[in-house]
Coordinates of C-alpha atoms in Angstrom, one line a residue:
M8 CA 107.6 118.0 112.1
F9 CA 108.2 119.8 108.8
S10 CA 106.3 120.8 105.7
G11 CA 108.8 120.1 102.9
I12 CA 108.9 123.7 101.9
I13 CA 112.6 124.6 101.8
A14 CA 113.4 127.9 103.6
G15 CA 117.0 128.2 102.6
L16 CA 120.0 126.7 100.8
G17 CA 122.8 125.9 103.2
R18 CA 126.3 124.4 102.8
I19 CA 128.2 121.8 104.8
V20 CA 131.5 123.6 105.3
D21 CA 133.3 121.3 107.8
L22 CA 133.0 117.7 109.0
S23 CA 134.9 116.2 111.9
P24 CA 134.6 113.3 114.3
R25 CA 133.2 114.2 117.7
A26 CA 135.9 114.3 120.3
D27 CA 134.1 111.7 122.5
N28 CA 132.9 109.5 119.6
D29 CA 134.9 109.2 116.4
A30 CA 132.1 107.3 114.7
T31 CA 129.8 110.3 115.0
L32 CA 130.4 113.3 112.7
R33 CA 129.9 116.9 113.7
L34 CA 128.8 119.0 110.7
S35 CA 129.3 122.7 110.6
I36 CA 126.7 124.2 108.3
D37 CA 126.6 127.7 106.8
A38 CA 122.9 128.6 107.0
G39 CA 122.9 130.8 103.9
S40 CA 119.6 132.7 103.7
L41 CA 118.0 130.7 106.6
D42 CA 117.1 133.0 109.5
L43 CA 118.6 131.6 112.7
S44 CA 117.4 134.4 115.0
D45 CA 114.7 132.2 116.5
V46 CA 116.8 129.0 116.6
A47 CA 118.1 127.6 120.0
L48 CA 120.3 124.8 121.0
G49 CA 118.3 121.5 120.8
D50 CA 116.0 122.7 118.0
S51 CA 115.5 120.6 115.0
I52 CA 116.5 121.6 111.4
A53 CA 115.9 119.3 108.4
C54 CA 119.0 119.1 106.3
S55 CA 118.1 117.6 102.8
G56 CA 115.3 115.8 104.4
V57 CA 117.1 114.5 107.5
C58 CA 115.9 115.8 110.9
L59 CA 119.0 116.9 112.9
T60 CA 119.4 118.6 116.3
V61 CA 121.3 121.9 116.6
T62 CA 124.3 121.3 118.9
D63 CA 126.1 124.6 118.5
L64 CA 125.2 128.1 117.1
A65 CA 127.3 131.0 115.7
P66 CA 126.2 133.9 113.6
G67 CA 125.0 132.5 110.3
R68 CA 126.1 129.0 111.1
F69 CA 125.0 126.0 113.2
C70 CA 126.4 122.5 114.0
V71 CA 124.7 119.1 114.1
D72 CA 125.8 115.7 115.1
V73 CA 125.2 112.8 112.7
S74 CA 125.3 109.2 113.9
P75 CA 126.7 106.2 112.0
E76 CA 123.2 104.9 111.6
T77 CA 122.0 108.1 109.9
L78 CA 125.0 108.2 107.7
A79 CA 124.4 104.6 106.6
C80 CA 120.8 105.2 105.5
T81 CA 121.0 108.7 104.0
V82 CA 123.0 110.5 101.4
G83 CA 124.5 114.0 101.2
L84 CA 125.7 114.4 104.8
D85 CA 129.1 112.8 104.5
A86 CA 130.9 115.5 102.5
P87 CA 131.0 119.3 102.0
G88 CA 128.2 120.6 99.8
Q89 CA 124.8 122.2 99.5
V90 CA 121.9 121.1 101.6
N91 CA 118.2 122.0 101.7
L92 CA 117.3 123.6 105.0
E93 CA 113.9 123.8 106.8
K94 CA 113.3 124.7 110.5
A95 CA 110.7 122.6 112.4
L96 CA 107.1 123.8 112.2
R97 CA 105.3 125.7 114.8
L98 CA 101.6 125.0 115.5
A99 CA 100.7 128.4 114.0
D100 CA 102.7 127.9 110.7
R101 CA 101.0 127.5 107.4
L102 CA 101.3 123.9 106.0
G103 CA 102.3 124.7 102.4
G104 CA 103.6 121.2 101.5
H105 CA 102.6 118.1 103.5
L106 CA 103.5 116.7 106.9
V107 CA 107.1 115.5 106.9
S108 CA 108.8 113.8 109.8
G109 CA 112.4 114.2 108.7
H110 CA 113.0 110.5 109.0
V111 CA 114.3 109.1 105.7
D112 CA 112.7 105.9 104.6
G113 CA 115.2 105.0 101.8
V114 CA 117.6 106.3 99.2
G115 CA 116.4 106.5 95.6
E116 CA 118.2 106.7 92.3
V117 CA 117.6 109.3 89.7
L118 CA 116.9 107.7 86.3
R119 CA 116.0 110.8 84.2
F120 CA 116.3 114.6 84.7
D121 CA 115.1 115.9 81.3
P122 CA 114.0 119.4 80.3
V123 CA 110.3 119.8 79.5
G124 CA 110.0 122.6 76.9
T125 CA 112.7 125.0 75.9
G126 CA 114.4 128.1 77.3
E127 CA 116.0 128.9 80.6
D128 CA 112.7 128.6 82.5
A129 CA 111.9 125.1 81.3
C130 CA 110.5 122.6 83.8
R131 CA 112.3 119.3 84.4
L132 CA 110.9 115.8 84.4
L133 CA 112.5 113.9 87.3
E134 CA 112.3 110.1 87.3
I135 CA 113.4 108.2 90.4
R136 CA 113.6 104.5 91.3
A137 CA 112.7 104.0 94.9
P138 CA 113.7 101.0 97.0
Q139 CA 111.2 98.2 96.2
A140 CA 110.0 98.1 99.8
L141 CA 108.6 101.6 99.4
A142 CA 106.7 101.0 96.2
K143 CA 103.4 100.3 97.9
Y144 CA 103.4 103.6 99.6
I145 CA 103.9 105.7 96.4
A146 CA 100.7 106.7 94.6
R147 CA 100.0 108.7 91.5
K148 CA 99.3 112.4 92.5
G149 CA 100.4 111.6 96.0
S150 CA 103.0 113.3 98.1
I151 CA 106.6 112.3 98.5
T152 CA 109.7 114.1 99.9
V153 CA 112.9 114.2 97.9
D154 CA 115.9 115.6 99.7
G155 CA 113.5 117.4 102.0
V156 CA 111.4 118.9 99.3
S157 CA 107.6 118.2 99.3
L158 CA 106.6 117.1 95.8
T159 CA 103.7 115.5 94.0
T160 CA 104.1 112.4 91.8
N161 CA 102.9 112.4 88.2
T162 CA 103.2 108.8 87.3
V163 CA 104.0 105.6 89.2
D164 CA 105.1 102.3 87.7
G165 CA 106.1 99.9 90.4
A166 CA 109.0 101.5 92.3
I167 CA 109.6 104.0 89.6
F168 CA 107.9 107.4 89.7
T169 CA 108.1 110.7 87.9
I170 CA 107.8 114.3 89.2
N171 CA 107.5 117.6 87.3
L172 CA 109.8 120.2 88.8
I173 CA 108.9 123.8 88.1
P174 CA 111.6 126.5 87.7
H175 CA 110.9 128.0 91.2
T176 CA 111.6 124.7 92.9
L177 CA 114.8 124.2 90.8
T178 CA 116.0 127.7 91.7
V179 CA 115.5 127.5 95.5
T180 CA 116.6 123.9 96.2
T181 CA 119.5 121.6 95.5
L182 CA 117.4 119.6 93.0
Q183 CA 118.7 121.7 90.2
R184 CA 122.0 119.8 90.5
L185 CA 120.5 116.3 90.0
A186 CA 121.5 114.1 87.1
P187 CA 121.0 110.4 86.2
G188 CA 122.7 108.2 88.7
A189 CA 122.4 110.7 91.6
R190 CA 121.1 109.3 94.9
V191 CA 118.4 111.1 96.9
N192 CA 116.8 110.9 100.3
L193 CA 113.2 109.7 100.1
E194 CA 110.4 110.0 102.8
I195 CA 107.0 108.5 102.0
D196 CA 103.8 110.2 102.9
L197 CA 102.9 109.7 106.6
I198 CA 99.3 109.1 105.8
A199 CA 100.2 106.2 103.4
R200 CA 102.3 104.7 106.2
Y201 CA 99.5 104.8 108.8
V202 CA 96.8 103.6 106.4
E203 CA 99.0 100.5 105.5
R204 CA 99.5 99.9 109.2
M205 CA 95.8 100.1 110.0
L206 CA 94.8 97.9 107.1
G207 CA 97.4 95.3 108.2
E208 CA 96.1 95.2 111.7
Q209 CA 92.5 94.9 110.5
G210 CA 93.5 92.0 108.3
S211 CA 95.2 90.2 111.2
A212 CA 92.1 90.7 113.3
D213 CA 89.9 89.1 110.6

């Protein structure tokens, strides 16, 4: 489990097929400012919202394997570039965002990325169109994860929702590079998913 609070900006520096499976990619990731001193082989690290398993470690760098299924249902892991990084939570950690599983539910499209106010420290209005199947899980003032970042929705209209991004979030995550037409990994709130499941089962029983 994760919190959606990004701990560091990393960079995919190399991609290559695994020697024993050319359909699976091995990514070498420069961890940037992320502290790897307490990371071991087999640990989980969320890379732009995708929970991946550490398969190799070197000073300041780690490797993960990405299956064809993961590549097919996510974005941002098939080419060199920056990624948001977060290590898995420990039971004693502070939950600053919301509970995030690292399992991407769908890929959204950025419709707007507009400044709010003036100056270098202006916030940004981010508008995203989610896959229609996810619309029922997205609520006004609810939680959603965008490329691994825990965020709160401002408005919701069907499958389209808006978020206000503060300067700090823009500075410490890859969201600063978004633009209309960009695609982003989305994970809905776990609570919304389980509530829908329970209500569905209750309806079936009735």
